[in-house]
Structure formats: C-alpha cells, structure tokens
mmCIF file of C-alpha atoms and ligand atoms in Angstrom:
data_model
loop_
_atom_site.group_PDB
_atom_site.id
_atom_site.type_symbol
_atom_site.label_atom_id
_atom_site.label_comp_id
_atom_site.label_asym_id
_atom_site.label_seq_id
_atom_site.Cartn_x
_atom_site.Cartn_y
_atom_site.Cartn_z
ATOM 1 C CA MET A 293 0.106 -0.111 -0.159
ATOM 2 C CA ILE A 294 1.195 3.672 -0.992
ATOM 3 C CA ILE A 295 0.240 6.433 1.386
ATOM 4 C CA ALA A 296 0.873 10.121 -0.150
ATOM 5 C CA VAL A 297 0.998 12.755 2.453
ATOM 6 C CA ASP A 298 1.275 15.910 0.382
ATOM 7 C CA GLY A 299 0.891 19.782 1.813
ATOM 8 C CA PRO A 300 3.138 23.103 2.371
ATOM 9 C CA ALA A 301 6.021 23.465 4.580
ATOM 10 C CA ALA A 302 5.590 22.961 8.020
ATOM 11 C CA ALA A 303 2.332 22.177 8.178
ATOM 12 C CA GLY A 304 3.052 19.035 10.208
ATOM 13 C CA LYS A 305 3.234 16.880 7.366
ATOM 14 C CA GLY A 306 6.658 15.177 8.140
ATOM 15 C CA THR A 307 5.938 14.520 11.600
ATOM 16 C CA ILE A 308 2.462 12.674 10.323
ATOM 17 C CA ALA A 309 3.629 10.832 7.694
ATOM 18 C CA ARG A 310 6.559 9.183 10.191
ATOM 19 C CA ALA A 311 4.208 8.832 12.467
ATOM 20 C CA LEU A 312 2.027 6.791 9.880
ATOM 21 C CA ALA A 313 4.679 4.625 9.094
ATOM 22 C CA ARG A 314 5.631 3.684 12.544
ATOM 23 C CA HIS A 315 1.871 2.747 12.839
ATOM 24 C CA TYR A 316 1.826 0.487 10.107
ATOM 25 C CA GLY A 317 5.274 -0.719 10.027
ATOM 26 C CA TYR A 318 5.873 0.644 6.308
ATOM 27 C CA HIS A 319 8.894 2.345 4.944
ATOM 28 C CA PHE A 320 9.020 6.245 5.289
ATOM 29 C CA LEU A 321 10.849 8.706 2.600
ATOM 30 C CA ASP A 322 10.805 12.618 3.218
ATOM 31 C CA THR A 323 11.097 13.298 -0.531
ATOM 32 C CA GLY A 324 11.938 17.316 0.646
ATOM 33 C CA SER A 325 15.244 15.749 1.481
ATOM 34 C CA LEU A 326 15.678 14.784 -2.032
ATOM 35 C CA TYR A 327 15.246 18.234 -3.062
ATOM 36 C CA ARG A 328 17.021 19.877 -0.187
ATOM 37 C CA MET A 329 20.232 17.770 -1.185
ATOM 38 C CA VAL A 330 19.958 19.411 -5.076
ATOM 39 C CA GLY A 331 19.819 22.821 -3.537
ATOM 40 C CA LEU A 332 22.908 22.081 -1.135
ATOM 41 C CA ALA A 333 24.747 20.392 -3.622
ATOM 42 C CA ALA A 334 24.130 23.478 -6.215
ATOM 43 C CA LEU A 335 24.951 26.000 -3.891
ATOM 44 C CA LYS A 336 28.100 24.518 -2.646
ATOM 45 C CA ALA A 337 29.025 24.095 -6.733
ATOM 46 C CA GLY A 338 27.998 27.154 -7.522
ATOM 47 C CA GLY A 339 27.455 29.614 -5.135
ATOM 48 C CA GLU A 340 24.284 31.684 -5.288
ATOM 49 C CA PRO A 341 22.293 32.667 -7.396
ATOM 50 C CA ILE A 342 21.813 28.584 -8.381
ATOM 51 C CA SER A 343 22.100 27.994 -12.092
ATOM 52 C CA PRO A 344 19.487 25.697 -13.631
ATOM 53 C CA GLU A 345 22.487 23.641 -15.308
ATOM 54 C CA THR A 346 24.382 23.301 -11.944
ATOM 55 C CA ALA A 347 21.221 22.019 -10.032
ATOM 56 C CA ILE A 348 20.340 19.713 -12.808
ATOM 57 C CA ALA A 349 24.091 17.997 -12.869
ATOM 58 C CA ALA A 350 23.642 17.968 -8.860
ATOM 59 C CA ALA A 351 20.258 16.012 -9.576
ATOM 60 C CA ARG A 352 21.352 13.864 -11.865
ATOM 61 C CA SER A 353 24.640 12.653 -9.779
ATOM 62 C CA LEU A 354 22.953 12.663 -6.336
ATOM 63 C CA ASP A 355 24.928 10.949 -3.704
ATOM 64 C CA PRO A 356 22.658 11.132 -0.409
ATOM 65 C CA THR A 357 25.656 9.757 1.511
ATOM 66 C CA SER A 358 27.096 13.106 1.340
ATOM 67 C CA PHE A 359 25.244 15.123 3.429
ATOM 68 C CA THR A 360 24.298 15.542 7.153
ATOM 69 C CA ASP A 361 20.473 16.132 8.500
ATOM 70 C CA ALA A 362 21.944 18.999 9.936
ATOM 71 C CA GLU A 363 22.910 20.621 7.335
ATOM 72 C CA LEU A 364 20.021 19.779 5.207
ATOM 73 C CA ARG A 365 17.085 21.103 7.942
ATOM 74 C CA SER A 366 18.739 24.790 7.595
ATOM 75 C CA GLU A 367 16.133 27.729 6.283
ATOM 76 C CA THR A 368 18.732 28.508 3.390
ATOM 77 C CA VAL A 369 18.748 25.176 2.398
ATOM 78 C CA GLY A 370 14.897 24.528 2.528
ATOM 79 C CA ALA A 371 15.271 27.827 0.309
ATOM 80 C CA ALA A 372 17.328 26.494 -2.158
ATOM 81 C CA ALA A 373 15.203 23.512 -2.354
ATOM 82 C CA SER A 374 12.184 25.037 -3.621
ATOM 83 C CA ILE A 375 14.544 26.855 -6.114
ATOM 84 C CA VAL A 376 15.381 23.794 -7.850
ATOM 85 C CA ALA A 377 12.168 22.106 -7.673
ATOM 86 C CA VAL A 378 11.008 24.673 -10.078
ATOM 87 C CA ILE A 379 13.210 23.047 -12.926
ATOM 88 C CA PRO A 380 11.437 20.374 -14.663
ATOM 89 C CA GLU A 381 14.716 18.468 -15.149
ATOM 90 C CA VAL A 382 15.710 18.061 -11.727
ATOM 91 C CA ARG A 383 12.186 16.803 -10.910
ATOM 92 C CA ALA A 384 12.300 14.437 -13.569
ATOM 93 C CA ALA A 385 15.647 13.031 -12.291
ATOM 94 C CA LEU A 386 14.164 12.348 -9.095
ATOM 95 C CA LEU A 387 11.083 10.839 -10.076
ATOM 96 C CA ASP A 388 12.372 7.148 -10.262
ATOM 97 C CA VAL A 389 13.735 6.785 -7.193
ATOM 98 C CA GLN A 390 10.932 7.987 -5.401
ATOM 99 C CA ARG A 391 8.468 5.700 -7.504
ATOM 100 C CA SER A 392 10.815 2.861 -6.611
ATOM 101 C CA PHE A 393 10.816 3.427 -3.200
ATOM 102 C CA ALA A 394 6.874 3.456 -3.133
ATOM 103 C CA ARG A 395 6.598 -0.223 -4.296
ATOM 104 C CA ARG A 396 8.863 -1.011 -1.106
ATOM 105 C CA GLU A 397 6.621 -3.889 0.742
ATOM 106 C CA PRO A 398 4.668 -4.013 2.590
ATOM 107 C CA GLY A 399 3.957 -0.551 2.075
ATOM 108 C CA ALA A 400 5.289 3.302 1.916
ATOM 109 C CA VAL A 401 4.350 6.531 2.899
ATOM 110 C CA LEU A 402 6.098 8.990 1.188
ATOM 111 C CA ASP A 403 5.882 13.027 2.097
ATOM 112 C CA GLY A 404 6.085 15.828 -0.207
ATOM 113 C CA ARG A 405 4.459 18.347 -2.864
ATOM 114 C CA ASP A 406 3.270 16.273 -5.467
ATOM 115 C CA ILE A 407 2.877 12.491 -4.502
ATOM 116 C CA GLY A 408 -0.837 12.013 -4.694
ATOM 117 C CA THR A 409 -0.578 14.438 -8.043
ATOM 118 C CA VAL A 410 2.345 12.891 -10.153
ATOM 119 C CA VAL A 411 4.659 10.906 -7.941
ATOM 120 C CA CYS A 412 2.186 7.731 -6.600
ATOM 121 C CA PRO A 413 -0.963 9.010 -8.438
ATOM 122 C CA ASP A 414 -2.293 5.313 -7.627
ATOM 123 C CA ALA A 415 -1.706 5.619 -3.761
ATOM 124 C CA GLU A 416 -4.418 4.074 -2.407
ATOM 125 C CA ALA A 417 -4.763 6.526 0.274
ATOM 126 C CA LYS A 418 -3.591 10.384 0.110
ATOM 127 C CA LEU A 419 -3.692 12.903 2.796
ATOM 128 C CA PHE A 420 -3.381 16.951 1.879
ATOM 129 C CA ILE A 421 -2.115 18.385 5.370
ATOM 130 C CA THR A 422 -2.182 22.432 5.901
ATOM 131 C CA ALA A 423 -2.541 24.588 8.412
ATOM 132 C CA SER A 424 -2.708 28.804 8.209
ATOM 133 C CA PRO A 425 0.914 30.561 7.180
ATOM 134 C CA GLU A 426 0.507 32.278 10.969
ATOM 135 C CA VAL A 427 0.489 28.758 12.108
ATOM 136 C CA ARG A 428 3.185 27.396 10.351
ATOM 137 C CA ALA A 429 5.333 30.205 10.835
ATOM 138 C CA ARG A 430 5.287 29.565 15.058
ATOM 139 C CA ARG A 431 5.850 26.234 14.594
ATOM 140 C CA ARG A 432 9.091 26.611 12.523
ATOM 141 C CA GLN A 433 10.210 29.573 14.221
ATOM 142 C CA ILE A 434 10.377 27.223 17.192
ATOM 143 C CA GLU A 435 11.444 24.459 15.344
ATOM 144 C CA LEU A 436 14.798 26.828 14.246
ATOM 145 C CA GLY A 437 15.007 28.224 17.534
ATOM 146 C CA SER A 438 14.640 31.775 15.612
ATOM 147 C CA ALA A 439 13.611 35.507 17.211
ATOM 148 C CA ASP A 440 12.169 36.554 13.880
ATOM 149 C CA TYR A 441 8.617 35.500 13.441
ATOM 150 C CA THR A 442 8.121 38.473 10.440
ATOM 151 C CA ALA A 443 10.849 36.875 8.539
ATOM 152 C CA VAL A 444 9.909 33.263 9.045
ATOM 153 C CA LEU A 445 6.483 34.170 8.558
ATOM 154 C CA ALA A 446 7.532 36.031 4.880
ATOM 155 C CA GLU A 447 10.154 33.163 4.145
ATOM 156 C CA ILE A 448 6.582 30.848 4.504
ATOM 157 C CA ARG A 449 4.946 32.978 2.025
ATOM 158 C CA ALA A 450 7.934 33.501 -0.797
ATOM 159 C CA ARG A 451 7.927 29.369 -0.323
ATOM 160 C CA ASP A 452 4.116 29.045 -1.076
ATOM 161 C CA ALA A 453 4.171 30.667 -3.705
ATOM 162 C CA ARG A 454 7.371 29.621 -5.276
ATOM 163 C CA ASP A 455 5.907 25.774 -4.757
ATOM 164 C CA SER A 456 1.983 26.490 -5.613
ATOM 165 C CA GLN A 457 2.971 28.635 -8.923
ATOM 166 C CA ARG A 458 5.502 26.702 -10.872
ATOM 167 C CA ALA A 459 4.402 25.335 -13.547
ATOM 168 C CA THR A 460 5.775 21.528 -13.321
ATOM 169 C CA SER A 461 4.295 19.834 -10.330
ATOM 170 C CA PRO A 462 2.851 22.848 -8.209
ATOM 171 C CA LEU A 463 2.013 22.076 -4.959
ATOM 172 C CA VAL A 464 -2.037 21.278 -5.062
ATOM 173 C CA ALA A 465 -4.177 18.879 -2.896
ATOM 174 C CA ALA A 466 -4.886 15.789 -5.501
ATOM 175 C CA LYS A 467 -8.795 15.524 -6.006
ATOM 176 C CA ASP A 468 -9.155 12.517 -4.520
ATOM 177 C CA ALA A 469 -6.930 13.580 -0.891
ATOM 178 C CA VAL A 470 -8.529 14.023 2.424
ATOM 179 C CA THR A 471 -7.955 17.456 3.409
ATOM 180 C CA LEU A 472 -6.488 18.080 7.185
ATOM 181 C CA ASP A 473 -5.943 21.270 8.190
ATOM 182 C CA THR A 474 -3.953 21.297 11.528
ATOM 183 C CA SER A 475 -4.016 24.698 13.019
ATOM 184 C CA GLU A 476 -6.330 24.321 15.767
ATOM 185 C CA MET A 477 -4.971 20.157 15.962
ATOM 186 C CA ASP A 478 -2.105 19.197 18.364
ATOM 187 C CA ILE A 479 0.196 16.376 17.284
ATOM 188 C CA THR A 480 -1.848 13.502 18.740
ATOM 189 C CA ALA A 481 -4.880 14.960 17.614
ATOM 190 C CA ALA A 482 -3.104 15.049 13.873
ATOM 191 C CA VAL A 483 -1.686 11.818 13.697
ATOM 192 C CA GLN A 484 -5.072 10.242 15.171
ATOM 193 C CA ALA A 485 -6.855 12.432 11.886
ATOM 194 C CA ALA A 486 -4.486 11.141 9.697
ATOM 195 C CA ILE A 487 -5.003 7.552 10.575
ATOM 196 C CA ASP A 488 -8.632 7.527 10.816
ATOM 197 C CA ALA A 489 -8.598 8.936 7.166
ATOM 198 C CA VAL A 490 -5.858 5.905 5.932
ATOM 199 C CA ASP A 491 -7.661 3.263 7.878
ATOM 200 C CA ALA A 492 -10.738 4.284 6.289
ATOM 201 C CA LYS A 493 -9.199 3.772 2.523
ATOM 202 C CA ARG A 494 -7.307 0.693 3.863
ATOM 203 C CA VAL A 495 -10.829 -1.453 4.404
ATOM 204 C CA TYR A 496 -11.149 -0.621 0.537
ATOM 205 C CA ALA A 497 -7.575 -1.801 -0.575
ATOM 206 C CA THR A 498 -7.422 -4.817 1.303
ATOM 207 C CA PRO A 499 -8.802 -7.486 -1.431
ATOM 208 C CA TYR A 500 -11.573 -9.938 -0.320
ATOM 209 C CA PRO A 501 -10.612 -13.261 0.768
ATOM 210 C CA SER A 502 -11.111 -15.817 -2.062
ATOM 211 C CA PRO A 503 -14.182 -17.808 -0.965
ATOM 212 C CA PRO A 504 -12.923 -21.452 -0.138
ATOM 213 C CA GLN A 505 -12.637 -24.197 -2.265
ATOM 214 C CA GLY A 506 -15.981 -25.779 -3.665
ATOM 215 C CA GLU A 507 -18.130 -23.023 -2.298
ATOM 216 C CA ARG A 508 -20.001 -20.652 -5.108
ATOM 217 C CA ALA A 509 -20.882 -17.571 -4.715
ATOM 218 C CA GLY A 510 -24.388 -16.084 -4.528
HETATM 219 O O1 DC B 205 8.892 19.818 2.530
HETATM 220 P P1 DC B 205 10.371 20.559 2.506
HETATM 221 O O2 DC B 205 10.287 21.442 3.180
HETATM 222 O O3 DC B 205 11.695 19.539 2.921
HETATM 223 O O4 DC B 205 10.929 20.590 0.834
HETATM 224 C C1 DC B 205 11.608 21.578 0.446
HETATM 225 C C2 DC B 205 11.411 22.088 -0.646
HETATM 226 O O5 DC B 205 11.655 20.710 -2.011
HETATM 227 C C3 DC B 205 9.343 22.516 -0.747
HETATM 228 O O6 DC B 205 9.908 23.782 -0.575
HETATM 229 C C4 DC B 205 9.640 22.099 -2.441
HETATM 230 C C5 DC B 205 10.560 21.076 -2.748
HETATM 231 N N1 DC B 205 9.617 19.892 -3.109
HETATM 232 C C6 DC B 205 9.162 19.533 -4.000
HETATM 233 O O7 DC B 205 8.928 20.752 -4.632
HETATM 234 N N2 DC B 205 8.553 18.311 -4.275
HETATM 235 C C7 DC B 205 8.287 17.240 -3.533
HETATM 236 N N3 DC B 205 7.906 16.459 -3.385
HETATM 237 C C8 DC B 205 8.659 17.730 -1.774
HETATM 238 C C9 DC B 205 9.885 18.758 -1.673
#
C-alpha cells in the first residue's frame, strides 16, 4: 500500500507521515530531503544564484550519503530546495528513485508536494496536510530557535508562492486527497485524524479473501 502525504512547508506532514509509517510498519521517505540535497549540492558547486545547469547536474549525480541531516534542515537549504524544485529536469531526475521507493513492501509512506498528484497518482491513501501560514511560521520559528517571527512568516509565504505557482508539479491537493487542517490540532490529534483517514481507505485497499474451495458465490 502507498500512502501519499502532501502539503505546504511546516504544516506537520513530516511528523504525521513518520507516525503513519511507524503505525503501519511501512517504509518512510521524506521527498523534500531529496530536493534539499540537490539545493545544497548546487549551492556548494556554484554558489548563489543557483544556475539551472548546476542544479540539473547535481540532481543527476545525487549521492545521498554525502549530506548530514543537520545541514539539510536549515532555512537557507529549504529555500534552495524550493528554487531547484521549479526546474523540470531536476524533478524528472528524482522521479525514479521516489517511485521505486513507493513500491517497497509491505507499504510506503512518502511525504512531499506532488506525491498524490504526480509521483504516485495511484496511491491508495492520499492526505493533504495544511495549516494557516501564521501557525506554520510560529511552529517553524520554534523549530529553528529563531527570534524573528516576521522573517520566518515572510519565508513561509515566499515558499508557498514558489511551490504553488510553478508550472511543473505545483503544490496542490489531489482531487481524491483527504485534507487535514492542523491549525487547531496538537500532534496527537493530527496523527489520530490521519490514521482514521488512512484506515477508511485501507478497508477498500484490502482484497476480499477468495471463497473456500468448492463453495459458490451467491
Ligand atoms: O518538505 P520540505 O520543506 O523539506 O521541502 C523543501 C522544498 O522541496 C519545498 O519547498 C519544495 C520542494 N519539494 C518539492 O517540490 N516536491 C516534493 N515532493 C518535496 C519537496
């Protein structure tokens, strides 16, 4: 089974997707980290502004072992990820790795921006996790230990605009996604709402057992 978890920055989708993977015993992929790796590799190779050629080369020769989690999590790298994510060739270069991960047994949870729409349009369960920009900025401010709420909010808004308005694979809820607004929820409530939504889909994803030998239906 594939569970697609999409949504804007700092809406809680990473926390929810990890919790779902733990709950169901599935594999987990944070696809944003792939774009962050490309953004960071492009910054290291060519500096700013990032050139499309440098970003495409970085995406095609990505070595996930050459980055530390700490350097990938910074806001600078998040912004670089959002910039390289606009480039269609970068997105194409990252598609296979995401799709082959999604096929892992017994199931996989992928979180990102275009999982339910482009990477895994056939995912059995799709969630779109969102929250108001103000709530997301407050959460990101706490996570970063930053004093400047206004700057964090401006960065969240800039990232929303870039991610939603790009031509290729923009951030948008899949038509068959369940939307969860976590603005008023704590983590426990948000995770439970996500499990309930996935359980509702799992009923239909589980094939009916075959009737015993010799028994006829009807
Ligand atoms: O989820 P995140 O903040 O780590 O993602 C960083 C950026 O990567 C995000 O602003 C847009 C891009 N991204 C994307 O375009 N598609 C994805 N599936 C995941 C991330």
